[in-house]
Coordinates of C-alpha atoms and ligand atoms in Angstrom, one line a residue:
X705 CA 23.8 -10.5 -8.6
X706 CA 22.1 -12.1 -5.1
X707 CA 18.7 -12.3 -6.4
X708 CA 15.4 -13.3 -3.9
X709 CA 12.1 -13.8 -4.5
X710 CA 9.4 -11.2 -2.7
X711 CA 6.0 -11.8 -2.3
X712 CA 4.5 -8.3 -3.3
X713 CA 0.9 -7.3 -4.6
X714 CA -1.2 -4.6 -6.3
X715 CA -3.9 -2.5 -5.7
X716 CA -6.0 -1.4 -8.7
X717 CA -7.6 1.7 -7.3
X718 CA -9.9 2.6 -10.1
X719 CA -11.3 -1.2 -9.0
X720 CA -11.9 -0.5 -5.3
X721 CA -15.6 0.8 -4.2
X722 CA -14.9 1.5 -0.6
X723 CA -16.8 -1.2 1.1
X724 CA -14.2 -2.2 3.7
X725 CA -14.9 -5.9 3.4
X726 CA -11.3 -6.1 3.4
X727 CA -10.7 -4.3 6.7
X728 CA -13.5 -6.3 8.0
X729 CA -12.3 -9.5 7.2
X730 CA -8.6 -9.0 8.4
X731 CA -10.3 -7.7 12.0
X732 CA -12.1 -10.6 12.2
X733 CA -9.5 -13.2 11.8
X734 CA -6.2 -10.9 13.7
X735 CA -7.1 -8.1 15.7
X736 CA -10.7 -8.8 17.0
X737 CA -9.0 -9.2 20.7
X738 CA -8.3 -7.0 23.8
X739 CA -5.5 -4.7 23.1
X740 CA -5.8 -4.0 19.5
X741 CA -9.4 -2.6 19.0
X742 CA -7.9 0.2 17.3
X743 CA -5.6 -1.8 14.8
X744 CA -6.4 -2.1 11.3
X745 CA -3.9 -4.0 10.3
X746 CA -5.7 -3.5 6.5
X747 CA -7.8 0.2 6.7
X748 CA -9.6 1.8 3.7
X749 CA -8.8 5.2 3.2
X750 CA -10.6 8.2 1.5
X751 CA -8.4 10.4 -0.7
X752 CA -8.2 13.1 -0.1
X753 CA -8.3 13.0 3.5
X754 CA -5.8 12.6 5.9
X755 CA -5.9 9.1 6.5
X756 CA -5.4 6.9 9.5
X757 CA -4.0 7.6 11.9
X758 CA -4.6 11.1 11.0
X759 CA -1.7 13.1 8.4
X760 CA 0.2 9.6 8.5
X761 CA 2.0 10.8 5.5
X762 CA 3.6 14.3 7.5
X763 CA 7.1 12.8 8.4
X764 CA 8.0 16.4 9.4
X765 CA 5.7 15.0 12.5
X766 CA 6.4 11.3 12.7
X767 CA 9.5 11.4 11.6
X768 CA 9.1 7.8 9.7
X769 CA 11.5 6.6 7.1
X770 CA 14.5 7.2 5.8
X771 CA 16.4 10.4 4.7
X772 CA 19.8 10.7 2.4
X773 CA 23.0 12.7 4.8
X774 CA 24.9 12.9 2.8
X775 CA 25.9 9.8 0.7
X776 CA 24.2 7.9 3.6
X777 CA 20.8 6.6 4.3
X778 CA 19.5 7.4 7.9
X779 CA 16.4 6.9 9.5
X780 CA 14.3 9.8 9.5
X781 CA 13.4 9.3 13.4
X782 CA 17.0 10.0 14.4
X783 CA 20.6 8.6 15.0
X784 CA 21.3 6.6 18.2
X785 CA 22.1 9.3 20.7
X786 CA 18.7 11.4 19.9
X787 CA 16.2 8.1 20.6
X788 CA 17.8 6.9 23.5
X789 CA 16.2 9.7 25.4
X790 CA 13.0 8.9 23.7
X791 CA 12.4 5.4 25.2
X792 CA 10.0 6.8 27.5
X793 CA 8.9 10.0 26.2
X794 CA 8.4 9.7 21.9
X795 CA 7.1 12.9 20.9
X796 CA 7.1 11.6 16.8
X797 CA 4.8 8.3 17.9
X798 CA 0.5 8.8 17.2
X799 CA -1.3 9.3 20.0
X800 CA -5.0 7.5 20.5
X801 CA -6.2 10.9 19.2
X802 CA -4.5 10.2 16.5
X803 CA -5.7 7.2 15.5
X804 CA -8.9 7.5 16.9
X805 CA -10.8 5.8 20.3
X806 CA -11.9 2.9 19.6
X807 CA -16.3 2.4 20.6
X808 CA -18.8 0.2 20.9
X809 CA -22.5 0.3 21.4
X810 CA -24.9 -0.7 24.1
X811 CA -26.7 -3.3 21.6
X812 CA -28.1 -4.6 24.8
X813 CA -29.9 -1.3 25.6
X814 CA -31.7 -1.5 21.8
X815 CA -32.4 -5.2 21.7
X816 CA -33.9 -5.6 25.1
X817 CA -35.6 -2.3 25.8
X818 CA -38.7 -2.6 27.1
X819 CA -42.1 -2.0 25.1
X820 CA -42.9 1.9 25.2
X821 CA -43.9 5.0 23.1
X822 CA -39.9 6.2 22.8
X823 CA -37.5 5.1 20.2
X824 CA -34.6 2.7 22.3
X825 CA -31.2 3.9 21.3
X826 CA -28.0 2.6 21.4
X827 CA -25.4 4.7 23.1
X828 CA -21.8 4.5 22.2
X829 CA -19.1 3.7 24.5
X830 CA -15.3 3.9 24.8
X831 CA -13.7 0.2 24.6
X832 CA -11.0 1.7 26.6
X833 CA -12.6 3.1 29.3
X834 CA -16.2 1.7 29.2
X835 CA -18.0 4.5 29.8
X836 CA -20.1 6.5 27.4
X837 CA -18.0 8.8 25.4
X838 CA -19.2 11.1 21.6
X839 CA -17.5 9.9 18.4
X840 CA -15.4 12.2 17.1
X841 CA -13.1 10.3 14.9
X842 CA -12.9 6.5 13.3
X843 CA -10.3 4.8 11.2
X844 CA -11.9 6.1 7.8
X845 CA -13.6 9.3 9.7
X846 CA -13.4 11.4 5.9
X847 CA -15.2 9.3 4.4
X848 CA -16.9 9.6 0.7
X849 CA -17.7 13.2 0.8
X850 CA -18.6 13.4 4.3
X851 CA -16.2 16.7 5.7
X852 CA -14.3 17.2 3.0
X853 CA -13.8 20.7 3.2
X854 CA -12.1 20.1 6.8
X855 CA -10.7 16.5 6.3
X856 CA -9.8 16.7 2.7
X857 CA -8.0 20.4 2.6
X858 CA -5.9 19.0 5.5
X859 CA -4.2 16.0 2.9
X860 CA -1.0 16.8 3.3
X861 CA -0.8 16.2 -0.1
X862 CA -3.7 18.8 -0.8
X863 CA -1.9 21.6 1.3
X864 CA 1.7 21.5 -1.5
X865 CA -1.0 22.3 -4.6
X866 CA -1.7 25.8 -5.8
X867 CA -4.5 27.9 -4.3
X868 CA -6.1 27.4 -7.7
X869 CA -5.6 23.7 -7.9
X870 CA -7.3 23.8 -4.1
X871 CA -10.2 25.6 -5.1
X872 CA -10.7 23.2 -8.4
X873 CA -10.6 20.1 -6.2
X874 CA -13.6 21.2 -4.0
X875 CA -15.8 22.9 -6.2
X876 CA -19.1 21.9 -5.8
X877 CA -20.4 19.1 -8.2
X878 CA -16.7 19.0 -8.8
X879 CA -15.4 17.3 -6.1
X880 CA -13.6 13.6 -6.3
X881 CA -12.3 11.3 -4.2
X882 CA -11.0 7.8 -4.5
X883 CA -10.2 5.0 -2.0
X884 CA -7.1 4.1 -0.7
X885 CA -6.7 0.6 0.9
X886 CA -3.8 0.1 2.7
X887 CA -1.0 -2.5 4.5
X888 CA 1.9 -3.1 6.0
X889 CA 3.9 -2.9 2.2
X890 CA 6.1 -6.1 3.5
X891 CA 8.9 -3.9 2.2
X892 CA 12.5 -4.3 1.3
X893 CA 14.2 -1.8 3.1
X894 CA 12.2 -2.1 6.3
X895 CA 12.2 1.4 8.6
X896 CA 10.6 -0.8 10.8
X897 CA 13.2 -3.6 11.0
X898 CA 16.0 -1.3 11.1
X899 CA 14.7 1.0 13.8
X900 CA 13.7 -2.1 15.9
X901 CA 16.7 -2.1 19.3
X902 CA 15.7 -5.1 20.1
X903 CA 16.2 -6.7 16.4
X904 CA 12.5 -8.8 17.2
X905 CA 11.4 -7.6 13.4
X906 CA 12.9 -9.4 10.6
X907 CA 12.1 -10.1 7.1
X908 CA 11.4 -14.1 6.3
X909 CA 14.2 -15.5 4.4
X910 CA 11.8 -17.7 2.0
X911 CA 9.2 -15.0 0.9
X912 CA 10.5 -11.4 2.3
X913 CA 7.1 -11.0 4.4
X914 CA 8.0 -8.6 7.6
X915 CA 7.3 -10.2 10.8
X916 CA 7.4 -9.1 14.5
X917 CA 8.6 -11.9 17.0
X918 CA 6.7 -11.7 19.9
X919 CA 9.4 -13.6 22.5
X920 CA 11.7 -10.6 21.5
X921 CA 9.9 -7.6 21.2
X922 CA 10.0 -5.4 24.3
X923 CA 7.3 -2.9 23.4
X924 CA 9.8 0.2 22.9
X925 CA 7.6 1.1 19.9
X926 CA 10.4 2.5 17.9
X927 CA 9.0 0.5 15.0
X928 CA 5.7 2.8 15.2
X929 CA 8.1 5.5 14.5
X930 CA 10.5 3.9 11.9
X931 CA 7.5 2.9 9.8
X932 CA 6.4 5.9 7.9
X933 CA 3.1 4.4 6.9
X934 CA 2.6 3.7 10.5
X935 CA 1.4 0.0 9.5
X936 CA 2.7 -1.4 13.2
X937 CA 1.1 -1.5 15.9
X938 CA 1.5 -1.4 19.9
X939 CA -1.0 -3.8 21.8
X940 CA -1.6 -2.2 25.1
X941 CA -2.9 -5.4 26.2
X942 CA 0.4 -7.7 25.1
X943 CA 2.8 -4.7 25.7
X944 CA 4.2 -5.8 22.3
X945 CA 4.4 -4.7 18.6
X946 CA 2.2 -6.5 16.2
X947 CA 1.5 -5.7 11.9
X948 CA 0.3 -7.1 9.3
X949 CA 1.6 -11.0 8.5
X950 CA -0.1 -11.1 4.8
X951 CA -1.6 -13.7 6.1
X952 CA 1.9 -16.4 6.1
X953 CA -0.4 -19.4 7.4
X954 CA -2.7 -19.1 4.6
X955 CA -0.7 -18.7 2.2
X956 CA 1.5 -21.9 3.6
X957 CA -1.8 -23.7 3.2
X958 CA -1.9 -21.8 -0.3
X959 CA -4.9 -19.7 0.5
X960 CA -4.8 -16.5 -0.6
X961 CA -4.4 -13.7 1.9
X962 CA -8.3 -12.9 4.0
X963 CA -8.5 -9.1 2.9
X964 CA -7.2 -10.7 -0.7
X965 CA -9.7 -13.4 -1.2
X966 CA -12.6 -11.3 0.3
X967 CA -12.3 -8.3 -1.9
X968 CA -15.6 -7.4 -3.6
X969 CA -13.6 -5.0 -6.0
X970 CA -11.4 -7.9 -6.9
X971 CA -8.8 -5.5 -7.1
X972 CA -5.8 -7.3 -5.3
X973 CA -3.1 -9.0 -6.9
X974 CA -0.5 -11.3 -5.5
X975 CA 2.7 -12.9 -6.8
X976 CA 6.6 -13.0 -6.4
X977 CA 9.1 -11.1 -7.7
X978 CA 12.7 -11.5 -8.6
X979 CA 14.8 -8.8 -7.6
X980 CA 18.8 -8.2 -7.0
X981 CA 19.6 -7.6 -3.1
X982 CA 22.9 -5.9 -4.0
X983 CA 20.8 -2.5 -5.2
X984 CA 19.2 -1.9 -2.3
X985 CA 20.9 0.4 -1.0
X986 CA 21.8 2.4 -4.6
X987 CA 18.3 2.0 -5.2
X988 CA 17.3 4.1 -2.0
X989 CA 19.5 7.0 -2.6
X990 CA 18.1 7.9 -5.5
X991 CA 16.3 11.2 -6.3
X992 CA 12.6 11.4 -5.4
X993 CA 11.3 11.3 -8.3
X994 CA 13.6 8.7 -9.8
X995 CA 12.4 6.4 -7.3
X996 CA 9.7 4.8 -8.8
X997 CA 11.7 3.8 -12.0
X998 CA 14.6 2.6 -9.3
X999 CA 12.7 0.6 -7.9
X1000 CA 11.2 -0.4 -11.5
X1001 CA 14.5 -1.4 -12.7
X1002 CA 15.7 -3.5 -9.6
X1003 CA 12.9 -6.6 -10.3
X1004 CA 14.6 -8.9 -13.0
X1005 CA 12.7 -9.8 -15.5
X1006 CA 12.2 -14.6 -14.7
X1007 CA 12.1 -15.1 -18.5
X1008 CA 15.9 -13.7 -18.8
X1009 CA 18.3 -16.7 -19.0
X1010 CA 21.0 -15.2 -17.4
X1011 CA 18.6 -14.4 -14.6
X1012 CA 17.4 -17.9 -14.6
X1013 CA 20.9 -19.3 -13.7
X1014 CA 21.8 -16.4 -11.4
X1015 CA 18.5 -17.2 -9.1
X1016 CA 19.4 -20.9 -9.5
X1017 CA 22.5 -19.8 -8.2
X1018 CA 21.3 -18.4 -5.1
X1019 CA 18.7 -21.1 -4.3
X1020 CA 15.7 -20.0 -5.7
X1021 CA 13.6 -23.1 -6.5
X1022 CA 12.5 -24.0 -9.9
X1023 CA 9.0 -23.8 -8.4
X1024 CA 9.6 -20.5 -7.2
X1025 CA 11.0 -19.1 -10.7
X1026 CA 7.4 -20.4 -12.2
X1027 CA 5.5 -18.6 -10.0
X1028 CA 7.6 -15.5 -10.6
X1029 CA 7.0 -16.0 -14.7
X1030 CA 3.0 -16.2 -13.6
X1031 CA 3.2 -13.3 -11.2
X1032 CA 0.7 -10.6 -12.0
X1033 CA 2.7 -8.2 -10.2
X1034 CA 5.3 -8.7 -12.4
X1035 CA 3.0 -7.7 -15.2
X1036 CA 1.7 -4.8 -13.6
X1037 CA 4.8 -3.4 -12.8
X1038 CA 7.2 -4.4 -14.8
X1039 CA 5.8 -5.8 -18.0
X1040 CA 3.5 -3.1 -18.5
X1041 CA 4.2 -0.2 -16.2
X1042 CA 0.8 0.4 -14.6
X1043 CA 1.7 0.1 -10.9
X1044 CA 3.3 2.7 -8.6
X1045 CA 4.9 2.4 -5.4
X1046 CA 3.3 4.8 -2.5
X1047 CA 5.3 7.3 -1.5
X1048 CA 8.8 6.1 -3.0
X1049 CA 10.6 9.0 -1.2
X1050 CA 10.2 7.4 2.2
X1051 CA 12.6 5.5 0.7
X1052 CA 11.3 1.7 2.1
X1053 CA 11.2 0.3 -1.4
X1054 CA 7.7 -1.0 -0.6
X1055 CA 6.8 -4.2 -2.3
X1056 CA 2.7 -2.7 -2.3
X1057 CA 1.8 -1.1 -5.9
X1058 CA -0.9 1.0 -7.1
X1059 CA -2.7 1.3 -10.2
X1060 CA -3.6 5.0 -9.8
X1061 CA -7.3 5.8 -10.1
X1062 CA -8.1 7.0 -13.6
X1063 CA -11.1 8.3 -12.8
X1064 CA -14.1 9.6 -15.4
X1065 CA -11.4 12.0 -16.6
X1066 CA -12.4 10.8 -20.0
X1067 CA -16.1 12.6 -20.5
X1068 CA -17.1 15.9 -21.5
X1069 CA -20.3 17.5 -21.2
X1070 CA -22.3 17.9 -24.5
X1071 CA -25.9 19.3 -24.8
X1072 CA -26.3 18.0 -21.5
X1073 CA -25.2 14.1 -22.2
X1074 CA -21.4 13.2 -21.1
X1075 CA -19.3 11.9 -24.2
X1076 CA -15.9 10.8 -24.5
X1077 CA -13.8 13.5 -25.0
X1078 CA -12.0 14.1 -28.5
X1079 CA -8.9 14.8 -26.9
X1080 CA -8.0 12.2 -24.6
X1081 CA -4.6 13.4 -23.8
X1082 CA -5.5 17.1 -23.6
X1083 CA -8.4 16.0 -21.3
X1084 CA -5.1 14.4 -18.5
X1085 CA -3.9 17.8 -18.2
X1086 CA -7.4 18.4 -16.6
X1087 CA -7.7 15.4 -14.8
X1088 CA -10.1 15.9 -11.9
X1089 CA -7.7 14.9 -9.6
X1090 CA -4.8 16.7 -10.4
X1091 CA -1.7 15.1 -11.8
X1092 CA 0.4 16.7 -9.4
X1093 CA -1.5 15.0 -6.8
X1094 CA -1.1 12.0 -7.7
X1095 CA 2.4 12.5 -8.2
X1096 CA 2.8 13.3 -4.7
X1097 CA 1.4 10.1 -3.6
X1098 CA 2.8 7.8 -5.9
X1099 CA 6.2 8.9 -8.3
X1100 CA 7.9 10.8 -5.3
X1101 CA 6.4 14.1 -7.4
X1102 CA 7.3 13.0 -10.8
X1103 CA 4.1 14.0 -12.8
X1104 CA 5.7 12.0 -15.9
X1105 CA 5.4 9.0 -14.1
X1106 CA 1.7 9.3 -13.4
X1107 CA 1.2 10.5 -16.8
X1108 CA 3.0 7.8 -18.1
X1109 CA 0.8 4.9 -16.6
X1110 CA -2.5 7.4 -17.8
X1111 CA -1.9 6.8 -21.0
X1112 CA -1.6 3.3 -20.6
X1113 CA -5.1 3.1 -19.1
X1114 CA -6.4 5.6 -21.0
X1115 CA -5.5 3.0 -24.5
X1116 CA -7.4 0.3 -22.9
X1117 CA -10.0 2.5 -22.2
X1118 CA -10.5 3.5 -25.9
X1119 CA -9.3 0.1 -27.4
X1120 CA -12.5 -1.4 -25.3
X1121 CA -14.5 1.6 -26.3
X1122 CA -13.8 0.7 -30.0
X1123 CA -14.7 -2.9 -29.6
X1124 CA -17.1 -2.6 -27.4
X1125 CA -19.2 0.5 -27.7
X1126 CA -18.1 1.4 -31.6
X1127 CA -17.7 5.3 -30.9
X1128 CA -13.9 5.2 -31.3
X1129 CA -12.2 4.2 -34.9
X1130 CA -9.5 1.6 -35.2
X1131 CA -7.0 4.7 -36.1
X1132 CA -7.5 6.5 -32.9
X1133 CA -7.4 3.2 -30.9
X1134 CA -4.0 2.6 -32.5
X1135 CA -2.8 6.3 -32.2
X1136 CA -3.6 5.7 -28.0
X1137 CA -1.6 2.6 -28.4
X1138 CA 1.2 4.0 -30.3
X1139 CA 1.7 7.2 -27.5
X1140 CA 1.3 4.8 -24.7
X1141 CA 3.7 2.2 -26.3
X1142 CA 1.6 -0.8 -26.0
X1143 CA 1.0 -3.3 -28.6
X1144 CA -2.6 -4.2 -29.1
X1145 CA -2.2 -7.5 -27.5
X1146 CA -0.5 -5.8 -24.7
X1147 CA -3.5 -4.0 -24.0
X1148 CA -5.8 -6.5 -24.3
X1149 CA -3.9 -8.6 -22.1
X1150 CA -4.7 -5.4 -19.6
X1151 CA -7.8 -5.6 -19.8
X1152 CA -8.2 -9.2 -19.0
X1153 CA -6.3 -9.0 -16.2
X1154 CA -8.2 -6.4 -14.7
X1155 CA -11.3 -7.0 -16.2
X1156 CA -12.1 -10.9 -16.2
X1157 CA -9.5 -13.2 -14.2
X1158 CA -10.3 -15.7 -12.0
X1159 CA -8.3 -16.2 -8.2
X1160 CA -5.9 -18.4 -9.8
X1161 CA -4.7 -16.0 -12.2
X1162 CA -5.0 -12.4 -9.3
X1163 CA -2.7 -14.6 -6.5
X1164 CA 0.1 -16.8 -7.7
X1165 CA 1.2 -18.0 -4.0
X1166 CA 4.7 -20.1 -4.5
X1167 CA 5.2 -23.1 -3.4
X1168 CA 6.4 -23.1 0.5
X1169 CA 9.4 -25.7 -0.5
X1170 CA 9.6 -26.1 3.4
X1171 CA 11.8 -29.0 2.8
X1172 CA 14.3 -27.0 0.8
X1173 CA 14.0 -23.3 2.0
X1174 CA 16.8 -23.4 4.7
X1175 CA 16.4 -20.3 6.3
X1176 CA 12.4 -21.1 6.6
X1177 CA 12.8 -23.9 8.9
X1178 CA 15.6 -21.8 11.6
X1179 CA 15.4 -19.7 14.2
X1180 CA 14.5 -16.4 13.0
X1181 CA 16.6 -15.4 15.7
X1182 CA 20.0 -16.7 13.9
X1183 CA 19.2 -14.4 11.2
X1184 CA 18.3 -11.6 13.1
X1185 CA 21.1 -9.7 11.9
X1186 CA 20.0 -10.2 8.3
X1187 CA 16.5 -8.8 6.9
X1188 CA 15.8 -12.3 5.4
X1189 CA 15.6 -12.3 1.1
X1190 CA 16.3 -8.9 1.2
X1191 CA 19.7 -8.5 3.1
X1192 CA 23.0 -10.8 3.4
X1193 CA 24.6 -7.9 5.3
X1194 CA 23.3 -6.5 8.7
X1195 CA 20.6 -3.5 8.8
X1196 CA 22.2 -0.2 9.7
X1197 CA 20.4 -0.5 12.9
X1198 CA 21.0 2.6 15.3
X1199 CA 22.1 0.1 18.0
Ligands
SF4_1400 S1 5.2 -0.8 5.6 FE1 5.5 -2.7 6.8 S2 7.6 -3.4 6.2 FE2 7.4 -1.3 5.5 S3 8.3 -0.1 7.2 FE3 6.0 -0.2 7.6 S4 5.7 -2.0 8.9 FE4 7.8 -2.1 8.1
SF4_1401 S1 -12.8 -5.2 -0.2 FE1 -11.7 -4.6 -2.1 S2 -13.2 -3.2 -3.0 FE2 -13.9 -3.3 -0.9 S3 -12.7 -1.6 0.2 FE3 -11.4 -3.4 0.3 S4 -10.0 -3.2 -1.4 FE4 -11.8 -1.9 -1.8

């Protein structure tokens, strides 16, 4: 085994309201500057929609990832030969249109108009150009339920489900939507490190987080491509690269990450995991829909004493096994299954998990009050959003998956309902248990963790060890060939 430590996190999605204090807070501290008005290095998605920048997940037009030839893993964007003669002319890389043109507004014109009978306005205006331009897109431009019909039915995820399942998903005083927030998933088999020529993005040795160094970047944008969830960034003012840094310097200070520790939903978790380097690559190669539970199966489980001596072994710090055996993560995805990867078949092994939104799939309509349904499990197959949906964005299609972590929520659901509301018996809280395979404990644990933790208990940061953690205190440069905790052997770079 060569087992590192990852700093990953979760999203619970039924948690998040859409309120983009997150977004807000990260563009405040890292990309409030010339150059990268249009970054979010942390945006707030509506689902469905097609996201930002716009279709992000259509690889068959950004060609981000990786794909299996053969019994090899290649990125999706093309060998060595075919991107050479895309250095100056990318056709796969978004476009401003894509993303959107970032505006402004003549404040000045509102505040300071003189006293008169008309209403002052504030025109907008391009932050590229200056001059007044019309809004016509933004970085979360489907929001709510604003466009649905044309923003929605254009998820590429929408477009694979039956005519049927279409028309079910937009029928009026039917229609759902949920939020996605999303960043840079600080993954372990970087598209963005790999299809870097110029090797300036590597993966930190003490904590996996994915970092571009500026003094080596040369702008050739190839990691715009390589990342399929096109979390990097070219700064037109710097002429480099820049992403998502999860926030390293607070966490050194052990703060927790800004978009983390501002999140009104409280629904971000942070915390290391163990997992063994050498499956990597196995891992990747997997089936789409066996991703998920590949990836699943590759974080070791702290308590293990066999794992215990193995990660001693390879220098994990004492300190750094603790915070593993406190990690929430770990819990969510591991202990009790709840958390999916997004979009496993790009084949990243992103280190960002999901709760999937349960959504009111619970109620029916009775003499014009909504009750809980008597058939919980009957009611998933007619999920409002449908399963196969969600499978799309989260099991690599696998609808068992999905299903799988439903009836885990949909146990806590009734457990609380029975303690708390008293219109569910102790035998049908225990039959939900039993088909989800959680203990009562297991379930009430659940709920505490997504219900009433405090900061201490969402963001276990480790310890930085700085005096110990070797590879923290080099050159990233002399382990440019490696991709830090993740990697002892080179990147299949294209170079
Ligand atoms: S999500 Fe982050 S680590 Fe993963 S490929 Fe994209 S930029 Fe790189
Ligand atoms: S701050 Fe939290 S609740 Fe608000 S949009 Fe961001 S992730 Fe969702």
């Amino acid at each position: 085994m060569n087992i590192r430590a990852q700093i990953a996190t979760v999203f619970h999605l039924d948690k998040c309201i859409g309120c983009h204090t997150c977004s807000i807070a990260c563009k405040n501290l890292w990309t409030d500057r010339k150059g990268a008005e249009y970054m979010w290095w942390n945006n707030v998605e509506t689902k469905p929609g097609t996201g930002y920048p716009t279709r992000w997940e259509d690889q068959e037009q950004y060609r981000g990832g990786w794909e299996r030839v053969g019994s090899q893993l290649r990125l999706k964007m093309g060998g060595r030969g075919g991107t050479l003669g895309k250095i100056f002319h990318n056709p796969s890389l978004p476009t401003m249109d894509d993303y959107y043109e970032p505006f402004t507004f003549k404040y000045d014109d509102l505040t300071n108009a003189p006293a008169g009978d008309d209403q002052p306005t504030a025109r907008p205006v391009s932050m590229v150009s200056g001059k007044p331009m019309k809004i016509e897109a933004g970085p979360n431009w489907d929001d709510d339920l604003s466009g649905s019909t044309v923003y929605a039915a254009n998820d590429p995820g929408v477009v694979q489900l039956s005519e049927e399942e279409q028309q079910q998903l937009f029928a009026i005083e039917k229609m759902v939507f949920f939020h996605l927030p999303r960043i840079c998933n600080h993954c372990l088999n970087a598209g963005c490190v790999a299809a870097c020529p110029s090797g300036a993005i590597y993966k930190r040795g003490e904590d996996g987080i994915v970092l571009v160094d500026q003094d080596k970047c040369r702008g050739w944008r190839m990691c715009v491509s390589g990342c399929p969830y096109k979390k990097t960034y070219y700064g037109w003012s710097t002429g480099k690269s820049e992403k998502c840094i999860l926030c390293y310097p607070r966490q050194e200070a052990g703060e927790a990450p800004a978009c983390f520790h501002s999140c009104v939903g409280r629904i971000r978790y942070l915390g290391v995991l163990l997992y063994d380097a050498d499956r990597i690559e196995a891992t990747a190669m997997q089936e789409d829909g066996e991703l998920a539970a590949a990836q699943r199966e590759m974080i070791l489980d702290p308590f293990d004493p066999q794992v215990q001596r193995e990660a001693a072994r390879c220098g994990i710090a004492e300190e750094v096994l603790a915070a593993a055996q406190a990690s929430p993560v770990y819990k969510f995805v591991k202990q009790w299954g709840i958390a999916l990867p997004l979009h496993p078949e790009f084949r990243t092994l992103p280190m960002l998990f999901y709760v999937p939104p349960l959504l009111p799939v619970l109620s029916v309509e009775s003499q014009g009050t909504q009750k809980l349904a008597d058939d919980f499990f009957t009611t998933l197959e007619r999920a409002r959003l449908p399963i196969r949906y969600l499978a799309g964005l989260f099991a690599g299609g696998n609808e068992e998956e999905v299903k799988a972590v439903y009836r885990r929520l949909i146990a806590v659901r009734i457990q609380r309902r029975q303690q708390g509301v008293g219109d569910q018996s102790e035998a049908e809280a225990a039959r939900a248990r039993e088909i989800a395979g959680l203990s009562a404990e297991q379930v009430e644990a659940i709920y505490r963790m997504t219900a009433l933790t405090s900061i201490k208990e969402r963001i276990v940061i480790p310890p930085m060890l700085r005096d110990r953690a070797v590879e923290a205190g080099t050159d990233p440069e002399a382990y440019r060939q490696e991709m830090g905790f993740g990697r002892r052997q080179a990147p299949k770079r294209r170079w």
